[in-house]
Amino acid sequence: MLTIAPDIEVLARFGRALADPIRCRLLLALREAPAHPSDLADSLGISRTRLSNHLACLRDCGLVVTVPVGRRTRYELADERLGHALDDLRNAVVAVEADRACPDVEAKGCC
């Protein structure tokens, strides 16, 4: 059980990063390969300004880092273990979603 405040804060920060669908898409894209912002904006179909805000959030959370490449900047996951964690989390969530059998899901909107 996590009781140490820094551990809990790190998990909460990760959760906040994952709370936005665009940031999730960014993390999954960077899981596949490092990329330049212009390429990420094009592949995700969002403006560069909007992308920049999300990348700043992910940088502040410590999940992505910048790598200078000539006059450009490339983004990548801060640690390869984050990619494995994203895979594990995605697999667990998909498995739980498949097993979910709440009979009141439509009425309550809870699940």
Coordinates of N, CA and C in Angstrom, one line a residue:
M1 N 0.8 -1.2 0.0 CA 0.0 0.0 0.0 C 0.9 1.2 0.0
L2 N 0.5 2.2 -0.8 CA 1.3 3.5 -0.9 C 0.9 4.4 0.3
T3 N 1.8 4.7 1.0 CA 1.6 5.7 2.1 C 2.5 6.8 2.1
I4 N 3.6 6.7 1.4 CA 4.6 7.8 1.3 C 4.1 8.9 0.4
A5 N 4.0 10.1 0.9 CA 3.4 11.2 0.2 C 4.0 11.4 -1.2
P6 N 5.4 11.3 -1.4 CA 5.9 11.5 -2.7 C 5.4 10.4 -3.7
D7 N 5.2 9.2 -3.3 CA 4.7 8.2 -4.2 C 3.2 8.5 -4.6
I8 N 2.4 8.9 -3.7 CA 1.1 9.3 -4.0 C 1.0 10.5 -4.9
E9 N 1.8 11.5 -4.6 CA 1.9 12.7 -5.5 C 2.3 12.3 -6.9
V10 N 3.2 11.4 -7.1 CA 3.7 11.0 -8.4 C 2.5 10.3 -9.1
L11 N 1.8 9.4 -8.5 CA 0.7 8.7 -9.1 C -0.4 9.7 -9.4
A12 N -0.7 10.6 -8.6 CA -1.7 11.6 -8.8 C -1.3 12.5 -10.0
R13 N -0.1 12.9 -10.2 CA 0.4 13.6 -11.3 C 0.2 12.8 -12.6
F14 N 0.6 11.6 -12.5 CA 0.4 10.7 -13.7 C -1.1 10.6 -14.1
G15 N -1.9 10.5 -13.1 CA -3.4 10.4 -13.3 C -3.9 11.7 -14.0
R16 N -3.4 12.9 -13.5 CA -3.8 14.1 -14.1 C -3.4 14.2 -15.6
A17 N -2.2 13.7 -15.8 CA -1.7 13.7 -17.2 C -2.6 12.8 -18.1
L18 N -3.0 11.7 -17.6 CA -3.9 10.8 -18.3 C -5.3 11.2 -18.4
A19 N -5.7 12.2 -17.6 CA -7.1 12.6 -17.6 C -7.6 13.3 -18.8
D20 N -6.7 13.7 -19.7 CA -7.1 14.4 -20.9 C -6.8 13.5 -22.1
P21 N -7.8 13.3 -23.0 CA -7.6 12.4 -24.1 C -6.5 12.8 -25.1
I22 N -6.3 14.1 -25.2 CA -5.2 14.5 -26.1 C -3.8 14.1 -25.5
R23 N -3.7 14.3 -24.2 CA -2.4 13.9 -23.6 C -2.2 12.4 -23.6
C24 N -3.3 11.6 -23.5 CA -3.2 10.2 -23.7 C -2.8 9.8 -25.1
R25 N -3.3 10.5 -26.1 CA -2.9 10.2 -27.4 C -1.5 10.6 -27.7
L26 N -1.0 11.7 -27.1 CA 0.4 12.1 -27.2 C 1.3 11.0 -26.6
L27 N 1.0 10.6 -25.4 CA 1.8 9.6 -24.7 C 1.9 8.3 -25.5
L28 N 0.7 7.9 -26.1 CA 0.7 6.6 -26.9 C 1.5 6.8 -28.2
A29 N 1.4 8.0 -28.8 CA 2.2 8.3 -30.0 C 3.7 8.3 -29.7
L30 N 4.1 8.9 -28.5 CA 5.5 8.9 -28.1 C 5.9 7.5 -27.7
R31 N 5.0 6.7 -27.3 CA 5.3 5.3 -26.9 C 5.8 4.6 -28.2
E32 N 5.2 4.9 -29.3 CA 5.6 4.3 -30.6 C 7.0 4.8 -31.0
A33 N 7.2 6.1 -30.9 CA 8.5 6.7 -31.4 C 8.6 8.1 -31.0
P34 N 9.8 8.6 -30.7 CA 10.0 10.0 -30.5 C 9.5 10.8 -31.7
A35 N 9.1 12.1 -31.5 CA 8.6 12.9 -32.6 C 8.8 14.4 -32.4
H36 N 8.8 15.1 -33.5 CA 8.8 16.6 -33.4 C 7.4 17.1 -33.3
P37 N 7.2 18.3 -32.6 CA 5.9 18.8 -32.4 C 5.1 19.0 -33.7
S38 N 5.7 19.4 -34.7 CA 4.9 19.6 -36.0 C 4.3 18.3 -36.5
D39 N 5.1 17.2 -36.4 CA 4.6 15.9 -36.8 C 3.5 15.4 -35.9
L40 N 3.7 15.7 -34.5 CA 2.6 15.2 -33.6 C 1.3 16.0 -33.8
A41 N 1.4 17.3 -34.1 CA 0.2 18.1 -34.3 C -0.5 17.6 -35.6
D42 N 0.3 17.3 -36.6 CA -0.3 16.8 -37.8 C -1.0 15.4 -37.6
S43 N -0.3 14.5 -36.9 CA -0.8 13.2 -36.8 C -2.0 13.1 -35.8
L44 N -2.1 14.1 -34.9 CA -3.2 14.1 -34.0 C -4.3 15.0 -34.5
G45 N -4.0 15.8 -35.5 CA -5.1 16.7 -36.0 C -5.4 17.9 -35.1
I46 N -4.4 18.4 -34.4 CA -4.7 19.5 -33.5 C -3.7 20.7 -33.9
S47 N -4.1 21.9 -33.4 CA -3.2 23.0 -33.7 C -1.9 22.9 -32.9
R48 N -0.9 23.6 -33.4 CA 0.4 23.5 -32.7 C 0.4 24.2 -31.4
T49 N -0.5 25.3 -31.3 CA -0.6 26.0 -30.0 C -1.2 25.0 -28.9
R50 N -2.3 24.3 -29.3 CA -2.9 23.4 -28.4 C -2.0 22.3 -28.0
L51 N -1.2 21.8 -29.0 CA -0.3 20.7 -28.8 C 0.8 21.2 -27.8
S52 N 1.3 22.4 -28.0 CA 2.3 23.0 -27.1 C 1.9 23.0 -25.7
N53 N 0.6 23.4 -25.4 CA 0.1 23.4 -24.1 C 0.1 22.0 -23.4
H54 N -0.3 21.0 -24.2 CA -0.3 19.7 -23.7 C 1.1 19.1 -23.5
L55 N 2.0 19.4 -24.4 CA 3.4 19.0 -24.2 C 4.0 19.6 -23.0
A56 N 3.7 20.9 -22.7 CA 4.2 21.6 -21.5 C 3.7 20.9 -20.3
C57 N 2.4 20.5 -20.3 CA 1.9 19.8 -19.1 C 2.6 18.4 -18.9
L58 N 2.8 17.7 -20.0 CA 3.5 16.4 -19.9 C 5.0 16.6 -19.4
R59 N 5.6 17.7 -19.9 CA 7.0 18.0 -19.4 C 7.0 18.3 -18.0
D60 N 6.0 19.1 -17.5 CA 5.9 19.5 -16.1 C 5.7 18.3 -15.2
C61 N 5.0 17.4 -15.7 CA 4.7 16.1 -15.0 C 5.9 15.2 -15.0
G62 N 6.9 15.5 -15.8 CA 8.1 14.6 -15.9 C 7.9 13.4 -16.7
L63 N 6.9 13.4 -17.6 CA 6.6 12.2 -18.4 C 7.3 12.3 -19.8
V64 N 7.6 13.5 -20.3 CA 8.3 13.6 -21.5 C 9.4 14.5 -21.4
V65 N 10.4 14.4 -22.2 CA 11.6 15.2 -22.3 C 11.8 15.7 -23.7
T66 N 12.5 16.8 -23.8 CA 12.9 17.3 -25.1 C 14.4 17.0 -25.4
V67 N 14.6 16.7 -26.7 CA 15.9 16.4 -27.2 C 16.2 17.3 -28.3
P68 N 17.2 18.2 -28.2 CA 17.6 19.1 -29.3 C 18.1 18.3 -30.5
V69 N 17.6 18.6 -31.7 CA 18.1 17.9 -32.9 C 18.3 19.0 -33.9
G70 N 19.5 19.5 -34.0 CA 19.8 20.7 -34.8 C 19.1 21.9 -34.3
R71 N 18.3 22.5 -35.1 CA 17.5 23.7 -34.7 C 16.1 23.3 -34.3
R72 N 15.8 22.0 -34.3 CA 14.5 21.5 -33.9 C 14.6 20.8 -32.6
T73 N 13.4 20.6 -32.0 CA 13.3 19.9 -30.7 C 12.4 18.7 -30.9
R74 N 12.9 17.5 -30.5 CA 12.2 16.3 -30.5 C 11.7 15.9 -29.1
Y75 N 10.5 15.3 -29.0 CA 9.9 14.9 -27.8 C 10.0 13.4 -27.7
E76 N 10.2 12.9 -26.5 CA 10.2 11.4 -26.2 C 9.8 11.2 -24.8
L77 N 9.4 10.0 -24.5 CA 9.1 9.6 -23.1 C 10.3 9.8 -22.3
A78 N 10.1 10.2 -21.1 CA 11.2 10.5 -20.2 C 12.0 9.2 -19.8
D79 N 11.3 8.1 -19.8 CA 11.9 6.8 -19.4 C 11.2 5.7 -20.2
E80 N 11.9 4.8 -20.7 CA 11.3 3.7 -21.5 C 10.3 2.9 -20.6
R81 N 10.5 2.9 -19.3 CA 9.5 2.2 -18.4 C 8.1 2.8 -18.5
L82 N 8.0 4.1 -18.8 CA 6.7 4.7 -19.0 C 5.9 4.0 -20.1
G83 N 6.6 3.7 -21.2 CA 6.0 3.0 -22.3 C 5.4 1.6 -21.9
H84 N 6.2 0.9 -21.1 CA 5.7 -0.4 -20.6 C 4.5 -0.2 -19.6
A85 N 4.6 0.9 -18.8 CA 3.5 1.2 -17.8 C 2.3 1.5 -18.6
L86 N 2.4 2.3 -19.7 CA 1.2 2.6 -20.5 C 0.6 1.4 -21.1
D87 N 1.4 0.5 -21.6 CA 0.9 -0.8 -22.1 C 0.2 -1.6 -21.1
D88 N 0.8 -1.7 -19.9 CA 0.2 -2.5 -18.8 C -1.1 -1.9 -18.4
L89 N -1.1 -0.6 -18.2 CA -2.3 0.1 -17.8 C -3.4 0.0 -18.9
R90 N -3.1 0.1 -20.1 CA -4.1 0.0 -21.2 C -4.6 -1.4 -21.2
N91 N -3.8 -2.4 -21.1 CA -4.2 -3.8 -21.1 C -5.2 -4.1 -19.9
A92 N -4.8 -3.6 -18.7 CA -5.6 -3.8 -17.5 C -7.0 -3.1 -17.7
V93 N -7.0 -1.9 -18.2 CA -8.2 -1.1 -18.3 C -9.1 -1.8 -19.3
V94 N -8.6 -2.3 -20.4 CA -9.4 -3.0 -21.4 C -9.9 -4.2 -20.9
A95 N -9.2 -5.0 -20.1 CA -9.7 -6.2 -19.5 C -10.8 -5.9 -18.5
V96 N -10.6 -4.9 -17.7 CA -11.7 -4.5 -16.7 C -12.9 -4.1 -17.5
E97 N -12.8 -3.3 -18.5 CA -13.9 -2.8 -19.3 C -14.7 -4.0 -19.9
A98 N -13.9 -5.0 -20.4 CA -14.6 -6.2 -21.0 C -15.3 -7.0 -19.9
D99 N -14.9 -7.0 -18.7 CA -15.5 -7.7 -17.6 C -16.7 -7.0 -17.0
R100 N -16.7 -5.7 -17.2 CA -17.7 -4.9 -16.6 C -19.1 -5.3 -17.0
A101 N -19.9 -5.6 -16.0 CA -21.3 -6.1 -16.2 C -22.3 -5.4 -15.3
C102 N -22.2 -4.1 -15.2 CA -23.1 -3.3 -14.3 C -24.5 -3.2 -15.0
P103 N -25.5 -3.8 -14.3 CA -26.8 -3.8 -15.0 C -27.4 -2.4 -15.0
D104 N -26.9 -1.4 -14.1 CA -27.5 -0.1 -14.0 C -26.7 1.0 -14.8
V105 N -25.8 0.6 -15.7 CA -24.9 1.5 -16.3 C -25.7 2.6 -17.0
E106 N -26.7 2.3 -17.7 CA -27.5 3.3 -18.5 C -28.3 4.2 -17.5
A107 N -28.9 3.6 -16.5 CA -29.8 4.4 -15.6 C -28.9 5.3 -14.7
K108 N -27.8 4.8 -14.2 CA -27.0 5.5 -13.2 C -25.9 6.3 -13.8
G109 N -25.4 5.9 -15.0 CA -24.3 6.5 -15.6 C -23.0 6.5 -14.8
C110 N -22.9 5.4 -14.0 CA -21.8 5.4 -13.0 C -20.6 4.6 -13.5
C111 N -20.8 3.8 -14.5 CA -19.7 2.9 -14.9 C -19.1 3.3 -16.3

